[in-house]
JSON list of C-alpha atoms in Angstrom, two decimals:
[
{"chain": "A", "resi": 141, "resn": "UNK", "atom": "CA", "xyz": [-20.89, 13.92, 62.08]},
{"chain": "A", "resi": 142, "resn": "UNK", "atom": "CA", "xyz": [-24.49, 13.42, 61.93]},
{"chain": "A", "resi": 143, "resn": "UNK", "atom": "CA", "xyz": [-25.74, 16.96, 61.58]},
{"chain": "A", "resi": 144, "resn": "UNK", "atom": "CA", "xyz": [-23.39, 17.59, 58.64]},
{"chain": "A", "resi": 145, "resn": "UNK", "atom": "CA", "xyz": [-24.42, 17.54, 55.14]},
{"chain": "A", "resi": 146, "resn": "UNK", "atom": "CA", "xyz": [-23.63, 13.88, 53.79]},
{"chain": "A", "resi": 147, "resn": "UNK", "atom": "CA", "xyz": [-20.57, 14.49, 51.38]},
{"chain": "A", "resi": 148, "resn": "UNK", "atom": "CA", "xyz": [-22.70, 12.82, 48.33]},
{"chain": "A", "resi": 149, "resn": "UNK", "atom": "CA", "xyz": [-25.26, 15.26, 48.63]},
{"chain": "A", "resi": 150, "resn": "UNK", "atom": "CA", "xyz": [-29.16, 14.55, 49.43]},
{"chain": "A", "resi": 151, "resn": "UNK", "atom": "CA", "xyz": [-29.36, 16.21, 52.67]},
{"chain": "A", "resi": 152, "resn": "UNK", "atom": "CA", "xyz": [-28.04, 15.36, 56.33]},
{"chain": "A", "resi": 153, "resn": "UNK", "atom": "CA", "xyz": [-25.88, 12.82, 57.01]},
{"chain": "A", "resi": 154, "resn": "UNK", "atom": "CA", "xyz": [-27.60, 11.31, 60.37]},
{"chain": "A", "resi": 155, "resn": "UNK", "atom": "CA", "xyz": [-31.29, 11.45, 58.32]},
{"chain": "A", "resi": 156, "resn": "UNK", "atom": "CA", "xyz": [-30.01, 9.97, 55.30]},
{"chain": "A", "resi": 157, "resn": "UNK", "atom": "CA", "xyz": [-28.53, 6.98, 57.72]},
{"chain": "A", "resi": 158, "resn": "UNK", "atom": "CA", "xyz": [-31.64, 6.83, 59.00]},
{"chain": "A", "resi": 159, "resn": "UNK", "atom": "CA", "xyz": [-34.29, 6.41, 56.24]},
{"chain": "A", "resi": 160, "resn": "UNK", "atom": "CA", "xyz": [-35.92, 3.34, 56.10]},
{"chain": "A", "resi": 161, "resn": "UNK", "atom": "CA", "xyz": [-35.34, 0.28, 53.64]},
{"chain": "A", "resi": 162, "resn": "UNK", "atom": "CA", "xyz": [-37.07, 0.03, 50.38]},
{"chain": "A", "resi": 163, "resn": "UNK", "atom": "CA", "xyz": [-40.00, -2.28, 51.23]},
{"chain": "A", "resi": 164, "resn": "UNK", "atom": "CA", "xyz": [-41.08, -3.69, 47.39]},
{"chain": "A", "resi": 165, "resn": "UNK", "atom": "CA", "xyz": [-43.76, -6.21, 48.98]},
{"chain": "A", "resi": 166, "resn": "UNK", "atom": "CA", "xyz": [-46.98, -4.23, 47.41]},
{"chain": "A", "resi": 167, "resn": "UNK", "atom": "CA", "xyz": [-46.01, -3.64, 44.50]},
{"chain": "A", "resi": 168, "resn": "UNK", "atom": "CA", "xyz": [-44.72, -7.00, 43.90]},
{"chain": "A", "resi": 169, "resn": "UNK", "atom": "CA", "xyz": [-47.82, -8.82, 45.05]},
{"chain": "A", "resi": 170, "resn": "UNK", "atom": "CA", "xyz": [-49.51, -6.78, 42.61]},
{"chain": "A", "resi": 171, "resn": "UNK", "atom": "CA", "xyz": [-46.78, -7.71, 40.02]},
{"chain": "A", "resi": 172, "resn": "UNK", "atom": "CA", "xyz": [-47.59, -11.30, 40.62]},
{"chain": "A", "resi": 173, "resn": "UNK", "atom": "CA", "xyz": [-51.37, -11.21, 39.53]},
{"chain": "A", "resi": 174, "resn": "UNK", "atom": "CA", "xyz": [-49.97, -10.97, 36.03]},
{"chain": "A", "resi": 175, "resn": "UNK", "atom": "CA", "xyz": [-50.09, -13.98, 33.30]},
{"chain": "A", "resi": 176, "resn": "UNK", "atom": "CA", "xyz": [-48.69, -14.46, 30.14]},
{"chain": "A", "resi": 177, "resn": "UNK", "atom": "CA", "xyz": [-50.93, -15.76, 26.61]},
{"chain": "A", "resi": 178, "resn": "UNK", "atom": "CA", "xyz": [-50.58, -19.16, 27.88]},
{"chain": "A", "resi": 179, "resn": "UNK", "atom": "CA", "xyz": [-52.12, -18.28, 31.44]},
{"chain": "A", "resi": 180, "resn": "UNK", "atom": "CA", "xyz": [-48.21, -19.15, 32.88]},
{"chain": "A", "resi": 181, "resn": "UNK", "atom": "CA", "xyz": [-47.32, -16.36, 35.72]},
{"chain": "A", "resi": 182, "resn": "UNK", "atom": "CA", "xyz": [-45.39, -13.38, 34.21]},
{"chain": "A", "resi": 183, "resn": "UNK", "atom": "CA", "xyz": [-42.66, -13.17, 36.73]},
{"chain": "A", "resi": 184, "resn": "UNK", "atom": "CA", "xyz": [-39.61, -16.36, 36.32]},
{"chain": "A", "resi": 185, "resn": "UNK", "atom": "CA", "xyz": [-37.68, -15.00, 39.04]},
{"chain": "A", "resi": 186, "resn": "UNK", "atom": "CA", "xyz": [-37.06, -12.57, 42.07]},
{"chain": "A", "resi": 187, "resn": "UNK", "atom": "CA", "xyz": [-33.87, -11.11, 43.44]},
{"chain": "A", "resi": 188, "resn": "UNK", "atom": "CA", "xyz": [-33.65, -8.91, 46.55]},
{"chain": "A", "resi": 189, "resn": "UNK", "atom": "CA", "xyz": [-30.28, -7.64, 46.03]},
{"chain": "A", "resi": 190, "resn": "UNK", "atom": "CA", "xyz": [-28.82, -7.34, 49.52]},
{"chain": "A", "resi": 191, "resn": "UNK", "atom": "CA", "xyz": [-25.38, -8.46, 51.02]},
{"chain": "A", "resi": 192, "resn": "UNK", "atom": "CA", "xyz": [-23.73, -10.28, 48.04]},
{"chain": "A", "resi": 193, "resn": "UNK", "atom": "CA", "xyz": [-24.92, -7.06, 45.72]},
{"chain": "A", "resi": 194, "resn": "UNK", "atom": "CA", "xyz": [-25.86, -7.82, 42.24]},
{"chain": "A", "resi": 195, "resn": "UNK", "atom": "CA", "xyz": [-23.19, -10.96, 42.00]},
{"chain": "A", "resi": 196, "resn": "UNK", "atom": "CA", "xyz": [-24.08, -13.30, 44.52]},
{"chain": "A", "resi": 197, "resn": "UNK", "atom": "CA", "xyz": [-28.66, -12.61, 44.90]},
{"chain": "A", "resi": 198, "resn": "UNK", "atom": "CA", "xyz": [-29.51, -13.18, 41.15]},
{"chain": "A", "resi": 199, "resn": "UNK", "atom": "CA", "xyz": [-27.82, -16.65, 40.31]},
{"chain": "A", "resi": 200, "resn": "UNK", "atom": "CA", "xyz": [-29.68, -17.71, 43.65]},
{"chain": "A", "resi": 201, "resn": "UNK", "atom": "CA", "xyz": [-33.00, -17.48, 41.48]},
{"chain": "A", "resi": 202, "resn": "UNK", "atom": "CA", "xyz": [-31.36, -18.67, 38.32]},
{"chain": "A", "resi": 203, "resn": "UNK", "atom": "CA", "xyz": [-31.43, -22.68, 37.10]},
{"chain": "A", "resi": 204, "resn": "UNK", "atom": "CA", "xyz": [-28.13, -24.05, 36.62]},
{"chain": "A", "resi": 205, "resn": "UNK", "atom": "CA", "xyz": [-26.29, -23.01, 32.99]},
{"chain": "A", "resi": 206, "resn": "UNK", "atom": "CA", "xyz": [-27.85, -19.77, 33.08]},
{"chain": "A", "resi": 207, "resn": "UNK", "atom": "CA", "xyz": [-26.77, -16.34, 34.07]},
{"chain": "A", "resi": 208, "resn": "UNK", "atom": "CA", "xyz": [-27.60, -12.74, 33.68]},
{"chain": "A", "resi": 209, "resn": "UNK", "atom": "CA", "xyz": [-25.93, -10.11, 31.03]},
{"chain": "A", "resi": 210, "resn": "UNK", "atom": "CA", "xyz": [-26.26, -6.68, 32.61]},
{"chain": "A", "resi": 211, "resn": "UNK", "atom": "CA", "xyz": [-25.70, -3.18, 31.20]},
{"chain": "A", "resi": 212, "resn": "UNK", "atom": "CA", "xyz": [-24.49, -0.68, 34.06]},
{"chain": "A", "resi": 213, "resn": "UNK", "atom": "CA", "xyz": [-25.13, 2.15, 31.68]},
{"chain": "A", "resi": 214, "resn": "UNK", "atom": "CA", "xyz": [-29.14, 1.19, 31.95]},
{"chain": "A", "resi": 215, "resn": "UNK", "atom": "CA", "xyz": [-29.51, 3.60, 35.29]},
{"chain": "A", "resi": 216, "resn": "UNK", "atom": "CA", "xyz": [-27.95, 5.95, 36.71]},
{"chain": "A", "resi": 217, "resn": "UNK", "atom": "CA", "xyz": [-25.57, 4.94, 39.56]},
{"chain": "A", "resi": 218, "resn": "UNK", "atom": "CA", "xyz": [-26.48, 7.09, 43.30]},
{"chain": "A", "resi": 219, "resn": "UNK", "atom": "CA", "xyz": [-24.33, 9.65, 44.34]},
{"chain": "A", "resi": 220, "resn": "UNK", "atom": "CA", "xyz": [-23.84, 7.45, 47.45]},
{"chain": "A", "resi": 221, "resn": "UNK", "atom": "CA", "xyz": [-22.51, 4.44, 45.48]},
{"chain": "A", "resi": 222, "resn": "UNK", "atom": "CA", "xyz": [-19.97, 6.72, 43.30]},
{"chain": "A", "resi": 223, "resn": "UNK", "atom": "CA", "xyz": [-18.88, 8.73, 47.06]},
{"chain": "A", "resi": 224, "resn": "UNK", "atom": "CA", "xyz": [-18.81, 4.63, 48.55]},
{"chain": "A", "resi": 225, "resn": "UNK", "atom": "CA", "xyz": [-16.31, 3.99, 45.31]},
{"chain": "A", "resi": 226, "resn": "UNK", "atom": "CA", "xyz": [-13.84, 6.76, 45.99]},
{"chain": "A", "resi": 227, "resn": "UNK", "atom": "CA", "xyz": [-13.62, 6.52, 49.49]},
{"chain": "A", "resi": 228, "resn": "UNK", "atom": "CA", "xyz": [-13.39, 3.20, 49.98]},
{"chain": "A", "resi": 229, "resn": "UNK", "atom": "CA", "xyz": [-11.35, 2.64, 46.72]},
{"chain": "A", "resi": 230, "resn": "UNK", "atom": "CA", "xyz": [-13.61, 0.49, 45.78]},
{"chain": "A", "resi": 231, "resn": "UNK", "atom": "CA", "xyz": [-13.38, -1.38, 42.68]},
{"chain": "A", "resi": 232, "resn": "UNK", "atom": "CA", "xyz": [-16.18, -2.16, 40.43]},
{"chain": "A", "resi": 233, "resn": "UNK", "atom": "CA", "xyz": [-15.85, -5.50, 41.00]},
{"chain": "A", "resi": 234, "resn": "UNK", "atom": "CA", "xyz": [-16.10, -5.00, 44.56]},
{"chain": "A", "resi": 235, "resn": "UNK", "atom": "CA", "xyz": [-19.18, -2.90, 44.02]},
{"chain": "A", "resi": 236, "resn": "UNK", "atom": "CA", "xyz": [-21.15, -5.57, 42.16]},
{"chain": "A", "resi": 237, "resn": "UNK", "atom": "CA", "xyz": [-20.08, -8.20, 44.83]},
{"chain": "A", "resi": 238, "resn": "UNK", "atom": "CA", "xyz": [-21.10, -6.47, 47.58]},
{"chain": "A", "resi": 239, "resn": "UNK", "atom": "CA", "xyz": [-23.32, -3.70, 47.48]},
{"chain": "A", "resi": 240, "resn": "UNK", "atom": "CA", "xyz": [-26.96, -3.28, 45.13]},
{"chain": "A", "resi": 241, "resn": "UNK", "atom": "CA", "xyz": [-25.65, -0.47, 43.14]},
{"chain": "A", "resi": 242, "resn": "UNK", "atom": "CA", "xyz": [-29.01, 1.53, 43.11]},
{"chain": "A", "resi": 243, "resn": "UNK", "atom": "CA", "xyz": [-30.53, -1.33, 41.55]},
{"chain": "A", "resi": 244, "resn": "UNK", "atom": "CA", "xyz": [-32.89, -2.93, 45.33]},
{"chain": "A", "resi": 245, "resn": "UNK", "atom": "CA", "xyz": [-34.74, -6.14, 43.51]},
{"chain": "A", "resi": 246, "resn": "UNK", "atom": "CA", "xyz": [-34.27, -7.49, 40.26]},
{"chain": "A", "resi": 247, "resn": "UNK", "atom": "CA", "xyz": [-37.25, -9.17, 38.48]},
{"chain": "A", "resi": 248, "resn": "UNK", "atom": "CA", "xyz": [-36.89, -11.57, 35.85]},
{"chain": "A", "resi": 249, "resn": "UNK", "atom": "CA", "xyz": [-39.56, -12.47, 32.86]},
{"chain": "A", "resi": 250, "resn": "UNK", "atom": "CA", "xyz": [-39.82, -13.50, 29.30]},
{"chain": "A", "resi": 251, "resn": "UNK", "atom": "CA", "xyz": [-38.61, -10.60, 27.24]},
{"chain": "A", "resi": 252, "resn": "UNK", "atom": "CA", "xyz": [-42.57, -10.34, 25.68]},
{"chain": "A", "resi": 253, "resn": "UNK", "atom": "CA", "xyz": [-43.29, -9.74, 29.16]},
{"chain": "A", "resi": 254, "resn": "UNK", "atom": "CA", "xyz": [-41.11, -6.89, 30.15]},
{"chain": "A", "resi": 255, "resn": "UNK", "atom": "CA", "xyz": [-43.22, -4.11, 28.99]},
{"chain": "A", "resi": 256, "resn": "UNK", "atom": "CA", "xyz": [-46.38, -5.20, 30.68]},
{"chain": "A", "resi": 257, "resn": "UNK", "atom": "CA", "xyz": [-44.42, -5.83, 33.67]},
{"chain": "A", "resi": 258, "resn": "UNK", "atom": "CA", "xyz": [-42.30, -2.60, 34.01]},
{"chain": "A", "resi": 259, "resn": "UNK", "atom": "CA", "xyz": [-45.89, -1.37, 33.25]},
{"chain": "A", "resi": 260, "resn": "UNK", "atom": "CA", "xyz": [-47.44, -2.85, 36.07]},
{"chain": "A", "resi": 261, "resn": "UNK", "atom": "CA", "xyz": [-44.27, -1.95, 38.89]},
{"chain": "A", "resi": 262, "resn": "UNK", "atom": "CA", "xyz": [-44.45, 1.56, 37.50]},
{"chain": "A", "resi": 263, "resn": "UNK", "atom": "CA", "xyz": [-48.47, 2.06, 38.23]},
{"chain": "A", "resi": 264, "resn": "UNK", "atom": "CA", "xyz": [-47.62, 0.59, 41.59]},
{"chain": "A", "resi": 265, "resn": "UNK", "atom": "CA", "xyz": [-44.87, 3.17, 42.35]},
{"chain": "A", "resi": 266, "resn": "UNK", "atom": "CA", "xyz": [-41.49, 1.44, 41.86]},
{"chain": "A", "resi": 267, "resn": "UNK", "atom": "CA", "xyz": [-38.85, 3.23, 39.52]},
{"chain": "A", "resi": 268, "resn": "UNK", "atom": "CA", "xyz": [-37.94, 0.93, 36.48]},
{"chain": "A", "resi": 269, "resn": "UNK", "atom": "CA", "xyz": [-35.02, 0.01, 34.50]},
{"chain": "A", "resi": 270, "resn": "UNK", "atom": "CA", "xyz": [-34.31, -2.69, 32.25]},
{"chain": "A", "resi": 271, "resn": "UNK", "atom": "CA", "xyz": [-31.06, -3.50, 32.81]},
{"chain": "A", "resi": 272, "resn": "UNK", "atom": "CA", "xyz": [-30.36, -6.85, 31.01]},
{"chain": "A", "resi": 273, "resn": "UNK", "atom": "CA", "xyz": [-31.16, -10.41, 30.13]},
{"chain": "A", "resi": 274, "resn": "UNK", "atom": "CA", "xyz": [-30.73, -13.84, 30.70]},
{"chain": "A", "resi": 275, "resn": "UNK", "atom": "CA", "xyz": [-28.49, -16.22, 28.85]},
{"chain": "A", "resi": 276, "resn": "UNK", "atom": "CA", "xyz": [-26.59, -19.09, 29.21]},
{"chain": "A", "resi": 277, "resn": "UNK", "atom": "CA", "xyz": [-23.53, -18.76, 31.44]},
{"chain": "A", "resi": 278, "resn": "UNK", "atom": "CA", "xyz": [-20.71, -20.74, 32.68]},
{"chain": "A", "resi": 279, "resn": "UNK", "atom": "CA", "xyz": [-21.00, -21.54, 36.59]},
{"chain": "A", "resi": 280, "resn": "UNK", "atom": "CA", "xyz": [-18.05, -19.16, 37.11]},
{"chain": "A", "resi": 281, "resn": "UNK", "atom": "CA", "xyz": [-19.65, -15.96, 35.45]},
{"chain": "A", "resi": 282, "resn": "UNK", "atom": "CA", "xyz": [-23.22, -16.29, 36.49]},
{"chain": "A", "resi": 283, "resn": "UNK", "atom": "CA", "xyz": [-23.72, -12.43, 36.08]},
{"chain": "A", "resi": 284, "resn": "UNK", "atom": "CA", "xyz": [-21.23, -10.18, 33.80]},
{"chain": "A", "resi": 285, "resn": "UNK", "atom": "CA", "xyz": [-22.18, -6.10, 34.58]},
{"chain": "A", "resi": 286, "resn": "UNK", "atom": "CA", "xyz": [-20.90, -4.45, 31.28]},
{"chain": "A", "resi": 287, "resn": "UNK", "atom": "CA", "xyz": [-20.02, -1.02, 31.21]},
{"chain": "A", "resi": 288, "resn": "UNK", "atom": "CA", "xyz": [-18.96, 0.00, 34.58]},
{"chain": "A", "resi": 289, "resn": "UNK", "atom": "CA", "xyz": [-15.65, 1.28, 33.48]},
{"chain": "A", "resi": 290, "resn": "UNK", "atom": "CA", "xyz": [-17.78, 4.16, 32.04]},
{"chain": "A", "resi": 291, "resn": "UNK", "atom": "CA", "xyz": [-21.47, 4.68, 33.88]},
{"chain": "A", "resi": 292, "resn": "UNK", "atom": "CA", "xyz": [-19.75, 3.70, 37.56]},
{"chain": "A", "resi": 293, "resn": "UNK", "atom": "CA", "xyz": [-16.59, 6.29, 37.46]}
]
């Protein structure tokens, strides 16, 4: 019911239905002020991972022939996700493909930009986490999560 405690912790189950969506529109406006040496805008790319989790939002921002390489162990999977997992018996796989993991937008840049730019969310509020990097990538395996057999059980 609503008035019980949620069975991933965090408080009541009804309030934590109820909280409001992660709004990241601040602190990315902010984000895009930044410029690299050359003048060129920091940010390459911006994923709101939504519906289609991780899998499906950041190829959508990607050129062709490239993908993303990410490392589940880089944060810390929510309680919610891991309760989600069991009862659903959810594969990882299934996790990736369909829900954000913990992990709300993803922002690419050049990797001499990633400090400045983790810099910049962090002063604006947002928790960071570098969780991987672009490379080239087949069109069938746009984004490979490594790791989940051990940070998502």
């Amino acid at each position: 019911g609503y008035e019980s405690d949620a069975p991933f912790g965090g408080g009541n189950f009804g309030d934590l239905l109820l909280t409001p969506t992660k709004l990241y529109v601040k602190s990315i406006l902010a984000a895009l002020t930044l410029n690299d040496s050359e003048g060129a805008q920091s940010i390459k790319g911006i994923a709101n991972i939504t519906g289609g989790g991780l899998i499906e939002n950041i190829p959508r921002v990607l050129p062709e022939g490239l993908g993303a390489i990410i490392d589940a162990k880089t944060w810390d999977l929510p309680p919610v996700f891991k309760w989600l997992a069991q009862a659903g018996d959810l594969s990882a796989d299934d996790m990736a493909v369909t829900l954000n993991c913990g992990i709300g937008m993803v922002v690419i840049c050049a990797p001499d930009e990633a400090e400045k730019l983790m810099e910049n969310l962090q002063e604006n509020g947002e928790t960071v986490y570098q969780i991987g990097y672009i490379d080239y990538a087949s069109e069938k395996m746009r984004v490979q999560i490594n790791n989940t057999d051990t940070a998502w059980s």
